[in-house]
């Protein structure tokens, strides 16, 4: 077997193991990668000249001098790329962008000049709710670094989102993936079987209900506010299914309902988006025109039904689904 040419330094999180790395370890090119989670190894011992970092910066680089580390990586490697797979198109890595060649994201702003703007709550949509509803930001929220050099915008590239990965969601699979990686390494994750979702044809759900089983508590006020006003607009409307249920019951229900509302979470692209698509439900979601992402299942009135960010047309949109 040839020696791996690319060192892949990863965060052993659920998102990284089961989604961000999915296209790599199910690829014919998987043997080109050497998987590691050892920061000292990539700084001191690695002999490859190409480094790909995958994961969130908080896991390894939160309590260290990031700039000094990336200066060392820049000097050591011919090519350095970072796939920052956090939920938001925003980035916490702009201060080290001069020391890397490419910054990959799950989604990026259609208008890249947004990366030079400081948003309340560190997101475009939180800025919208903060200003429209006069929300107070928590003093503990540190603004993300902004891009000072406009020429660095060209380094921000679109990778893939969580549309690639394992569905339905499973707590057991999450634990198995972490154990496989811990004891046998990243390459073994490719042994986890893929699912052929459409082997029996495209699903055709029959229950005339719109699932809205989401909550807003547990999020910062500006992030959870969209969910809050959506739930308030639904109120006790019988068209909607609300409230928490066990994950198994949730996965069973999503196969049966004809529509599903997927509000933003910590970022815009959510698991619920792909749960709707994979189960044949109509995806109802706040307008996504401000983002580019891949796979792009957000084609207005073709692959999803957009609604206003203030939820003013949510009920009407869902009513039209069941009357049309």
PDB file of N, CA, C and O in Angstrom, residues 189-221:
ATOM      1  N   UNK A 189     -13.625   3.971   9.746  1.00  0.00           N
ATOM      2  CA  UNK A 189     -14.973   4.510   9.698  1.00  0.00           C
ATOM      3  C   UNK A 189     -15.658   4.173   8.380  1.00  0.00           C
ATOM      4  O   UNK A 189     -16.878   4.128   8.291  1.00  0.00           O
ATOM      5  N   UNK A 190     -14.864   3.903   7.348  1.00  0.00           N
ATOM      6  CA  UNK A 190     -15.422   3.496   6.067  1.00  0.00           C
ATOM      7  C   UNK A 190     -16.068   2.131   6.106  1.00  0.00           C
ATOM      8  O   UNK A 190     -16.793   1.744   5.175  1.00  0.00           O
ATOM      9  N   UNK A 191     -15.841   1.370   7.189  1.00  0.00           N
ATOM     10  CA  UNK A 191     -16.463   0.055   7.337  1.00  0.00           C
ATOM     11  C   UNK A 191     -17.921   0.159   7.772  1.00  0.00           C
ATOM     12  O   UNK A 191     -18.671  -0.812   7.657  1.00  0.00           O
ATOM     13  N   UNK A 192     -18.311   1.319   8.267  1.00  0.00           N
ATOM     14  CA  UNK A 192     -19.707   1.496   8.660  1.00  0.00           C
ATOM     15  C   UNK A 192     -20.562   1.513   7.398  1.00  0.00           C
ATOM     16  O   UNK A 192     -20.273   2.250   6.447  1.00  0.00           O
ATOM     17  N   UNK A 193     -21.592   0.677   7.332  1.00  0.00           N
ATOM     18  CA  UNK A 193     -22.354   0.529   6.081  1.00  0.00           C
ATOM     19  C   UNK A 193     -23.113   1.790   5.696  1.00  0.00           C
ATOM     20  O   UNK A 193     -23.678   2.477   6.541  1.00  0.00           O
ATOM     21  N   UNK A 194     -23.094   2.096   4.402  1.00  0.00           N
ATOM     22  CA  UNK A 194     -23.892   3.188   3.868  1.00  0.00           C
ATOM     23  C   UNK A 194     -25.338   2.712   3.712  1.00  0.00           C
ATOM     24  O   UNK A 194     -25.608   1.514   3.647  1.00  0.00           O
ATOM     25  N   UNK A 195     -26.246   3.669   3.660  1.00  0.00           N
ATOM     26  CA  UNK A 195     -27.666   3.346   3.525  1.00  0.00           C
ATOM     27  C   UNK A 195     -28.161   3.782   2.157  1.00  0.00           C
ATOM     28  O   UNK A 195     -27.913   4.901   1.723  1.00  0.00           O
ATOM     29  N   UNK A 196     -28.851   2.877   1.470  1.00  0.00           N
ATOM     30  CA  UNK A 196     -29.468   3.216   0.180  1.00  0.00           C
ATOM     31  C   UNK A 196     -30.889   3.685   0.475  1.00  0.00           C
ATOM     32  O   UNK A 196     -31.823   2.892   0.572  1.00  0.00           O
ATOM     33  N   UNK A 197     -31.038   5.012   0.611  1.00  0.00           N
ATOM     34  CA  UNK A 197     -32.308   5.558   1.083  1.00  0.00           C
ATOM     35  C   UNK A 197     -33.450   5.311   0.114  1.00  0.00           C
ATOM     36  O   UNK A 197     -34.595   5.163   0.514  1.00  0.00           O
ATOM     37  N   UNK A 198     -33.155   5.283  -1.162  1.00  0.00           N
ATOM     38  CA  UNK A 198     -34.221   5.248  -2.156  1.00  0.00           C
ATOM     39  C   UNK A 198     -34.298   3.910  -2.891  1.00  0.00           C
ATOM     40  O   UNK A 198     -34.775   3.844  -4.022  1.00  0.00           O
ATOM     41  N   UNK A 199     -33.843   2.836  -2.242  1.00  0.00           N
ATOM     42  CA  UNK A 199     -33.867   1.529  -2.897  1.00  0.00           C
ATOM     43  C   UNK A 199     -35.295   1.058  -3.160  1.00  0.00           C
ATOM     44  O   UNK A 199     -35.534   0.271  -4.081  1.00  0.00           O
ATOM     45  N   UNK A 200     -36.236   1.545  -2.387  1.00  0.00           N
ATOM     46  CA  UNK A 200     -37.647   1.174  -2.590  1.00  0.00           C
ATOM     47  C   UNK A 200     -38.437   2.294  -3.264  1.00  0.00           C
ATOM     48  O   UNK A 200     -39.662   2.315  -3.205  1.00  0.00           O
ATOM     49  N   UNK A 201     -37.724   3.223  -3.911  1.00  0.00           N
ATOM     50  CA  UNK A 201     -38.393   4.333  -4.573  1.00  0.00           C
ATOM     51  C   UNK A 201     -38.465   5.555  -3.684  1.00  0.00           C
ATOM     52  O   UNK A 201     -38.092   5.532  -2.513  1.00  0.00           O
ATOM     53  N   UNK A 202     -38.954   6.638  -4.247  1.00  0.00           N
ATOM     54  CA  UNK A 202     -39.080   7.885  -3.501  1.00  0.00           C
ATOM     55  C   UNK A 202     -40.239   7.779  -2.507  1.00  0.00           C
ATOM     56  O   UNK A 202     -41.330   7.359  -2.878  1.00  0.00           O
ATOM     57  N   UNK A 203     -40.028   8.133  -1.242  1.00  0.00           N
ATOM     58  CA  UNK A 203     -41.109   8.034  -0.248  1.00  0.00           C
ATOM     59  C   UNK A 203     -42.309   8.911  -0.617  1.00  0.00           C
ATOM     60  O   UNK A 203     -42.174   9.946  -1.261  1.00  0.00           O
ATOM     61  N   UNK A 204     -43.478   8.466  -0.184  1.00  0.00           N
ATOM     62  CA  UNK A 204     -44.718   9.203  -0.450  1.00  0.00           C
ATOM     63  C   UNK A 204     -45.538   9.272   0.831  1.00  0.00           C
ATOM     64  O   UNK A 204     -46.489   8.512   1.018  1.00  0.00           O
ATOM     65  N   UNK A 205     -45.165  10.169   1.757  1.00  0.00           N
ATOM     66  CA  UNK A 205     -45.859  10.233   3.048  1.00  0.00           C
ATOM     67  C   UNK A 205     -47.323  10.631   2.883  1.00  0.00           C
ATOM     68  O   UNK A 205     -47.678  11.387   1.984  1.00  0.00           O
ATOM     69  N   UNK A 206     -48.150  10.130   3.802  1.00  0.00           N
ATOM     70  CA  UNK A 206     -49.603  10.264   3.637  1.00  0.00           C
ATOM     71  C   UNK A 206     -50.298  11.132   4.694  1.00  0.00           C
ATOM     72  O   UNK A 206     -51.431  11.542   4.499  1.00  0.00           O
ATOM     73  N   UNK A 207     -49.638  11.404   5.807  1.00  0.00           N
ATOM     74  CA  UNK A 207     -50.297  12.143   6.883  1.00  0.00           C
ATOM     75  C   UNK A 207     -50.240  13.647   6.606  1.00  0.00           C
ATOM     76  O   UNK A 207     -49.165  14.221   6.451  1.00  0.00           O
ATOM     77  N   UNK A 208     -51.398  14.286   6.537  1.00  0.00           N
ATOM     78  CA  UNK A 208     -51.471  15.724   6.259  1.00  0.00           C
ATOM     79  C   UNK A 208     -51.183  16.516   7.531  1.00  0.00           C
ATOM     80  O   UNK A 208     -52.061  17.151   8.123  1.00  0.00           O
ATOM     81  N   UNK A 209     -49.940  16.469   7.920  1.00  0.00           N
ATOM     82  CA  UNK A 209     -49.470  17.227   9.076  1.00  0.00           C
ATOM     83  C   UNK A 209     -48.110  17.820   8.732  1.00  0.00           C
ATOM     84  O   UNK A 209     -47.378  17.307   7.894  1.00  0.00           O
ATOM     85  N   UNK A 210     -47.778  18.907   9.408  1.00  0.00           N
ATOM     86  CA  UNK A 210     -46.465  19.521   9.276  1.00  0.00           C
ATOM     87  C   UNK A 210     -45.736  19.364  10.602  1.00  0.00           C
ATOM     88  O   UNK A 210     -46.209  19.846  11.636  1.00  0.00           O
ATOM     89  N   UNK A 211     -44.625  18.670  10.575  1.00  0.00           N
ATOM     90  CA  UNK A 211     -43.883  18.456  11.811  1.00  0.00           C
ATOM     91  C   UNK A 211     -43.125  19.725  12.191  1.00  0.00           C
ATOM     92  O   UNK A 211     -42.428  20.329  11.371  1.00  0.00           O
ATOM     93  N   UNK A 212     -43.270  20.125  13.434  1.00  0.00           N
ATOM     94  CA  UNK A 212     -42.589  21.310  13.953  1.00  0.00           C
ATOM     95  C   UNK A 212     -42.041  21.002  15.341  1.00  0.00           C
ATOM     96  O   UNK A 212     -42.238  21.757  16.296  1.00  0.00           O
ATOM     97  N   UNK A 213     -41.362  19.884  15.461  1.00  0.00           N
ATOM     98  CA  UNK A 213     -40.838  19.449  16.750  1.00  0.00           C
ATOM     99  C   UNK A 213     -39.436  20.028  16.969  1.00  0.00           C
ATOM    100  O   UNK A 213     -38.424  19.355  16.772  1.00  0.00           O
ATOM    101  N   UNK A 214     -39.405  21.284  17.332  1.00  0.00           N
ATOM    102  CA  UNK A 214     -38.143  21.938  17.646  1.00  0.00           C
ATOM    103  C   UNK A 214     -38.362  22.843  18.847  1.00  0.00           C
ATOM    104  O   UNK A 214     -39.499  23.193  19.190  1.00  0.00           O
ATOM    105  N   UNK A 215     -37.287  23.215  19.484  1.00  0.00           N
ATOM    106  CA  UNK A 215     -37.362  24.066  20.672  1.00  0.00           C
ATOM    107  C   UNK A 215     -36.440  25.265  20.488  1.00  0.00           C
ATOM    108  O   UNK A 215     -35.613  25.296  19.579  1.00  0.00           O
ATOM    109  N   UNK A 216     -36.600  26.263  21.339  1.00  0.00           N
ATOM    110  CA  UNK A 216     -35.719  27.423  21.275  1.00  0.00           C
ATOM    111  C   UNK A 216     -34.889  27.594  22.544  1.00  0.00           C
ATOM    112  O   UNK A 216     -33.872  28.295  22.535  1.00  0.00           O
ATOM    113  N   UNK A 217     -35.288  26.946  23.620  1.00  0.00           N
ATOM    114  CA  UNK A 217     -34.503  27.032  24.850  1.00  0.00           C
ATOM    115  C   UNK A 217     -33.201  26.244  24.675  1.00  0.00           C
ATOM    116  O   UNK A 217     -33.165  25.208  24.031  1.00  0.00           O
ATOM    117  N   UNK A 218     -32.138  26.756  25.261  1.00  0.00           N
ATOM    118  CA  UNK A 218     -30.832  26.129  25.093  1.00  0.00           C
ATOM    119  C   UNK A 218     -29.959  26.871  24.095  1.00  0.00           C
ATOM    120  O   UNK A 218     -28.761  26.596  23.989  1.00  0.00           O
ATOM    121  N   UNK A 219     -30.568  27.794  23.356  1.00  0.00           N
ATOM    122  CA  UNK A 219     -29.819  28.641  22.435  1.00  0.00           C
ATOM    123  C   UNK A 219     -29.664  30.036  23.039  1.00  0.00           C
ATOM    124  O   UNK A 219     -30.451  30.441  23.899  1.00  0.00           O
ATOM    125  N   UNK A 220     -28.658  30.755  22.575  1.00  0.00           N
ATOM    126  CA  UNK A 220     -28.592  32.168  22.934  1.00  0.00           C
ATOM    127  C   UNK A 220     -29.845  32.868  22.409  1.00  0.00           C
ATOM    128  O   UNK A 220     -30.410  32.462  21.386  1.00  0.00           O
ATOM    129  N   UNK A 221     -30.296  33.952  23.084  1.00  0.00           N
ATOM    130  CA  UNK A 221     -31.559  34.591  22.690  1.00  0.00           C
ATOM    131  C   UNK A 221     -31.651  34.935  21.213  1.00  0.00           C
ATOM    132  O   UNK A 221     -32.669  34.659  20.569  1.00  0.00           O
TER     133      UNK A 221
END
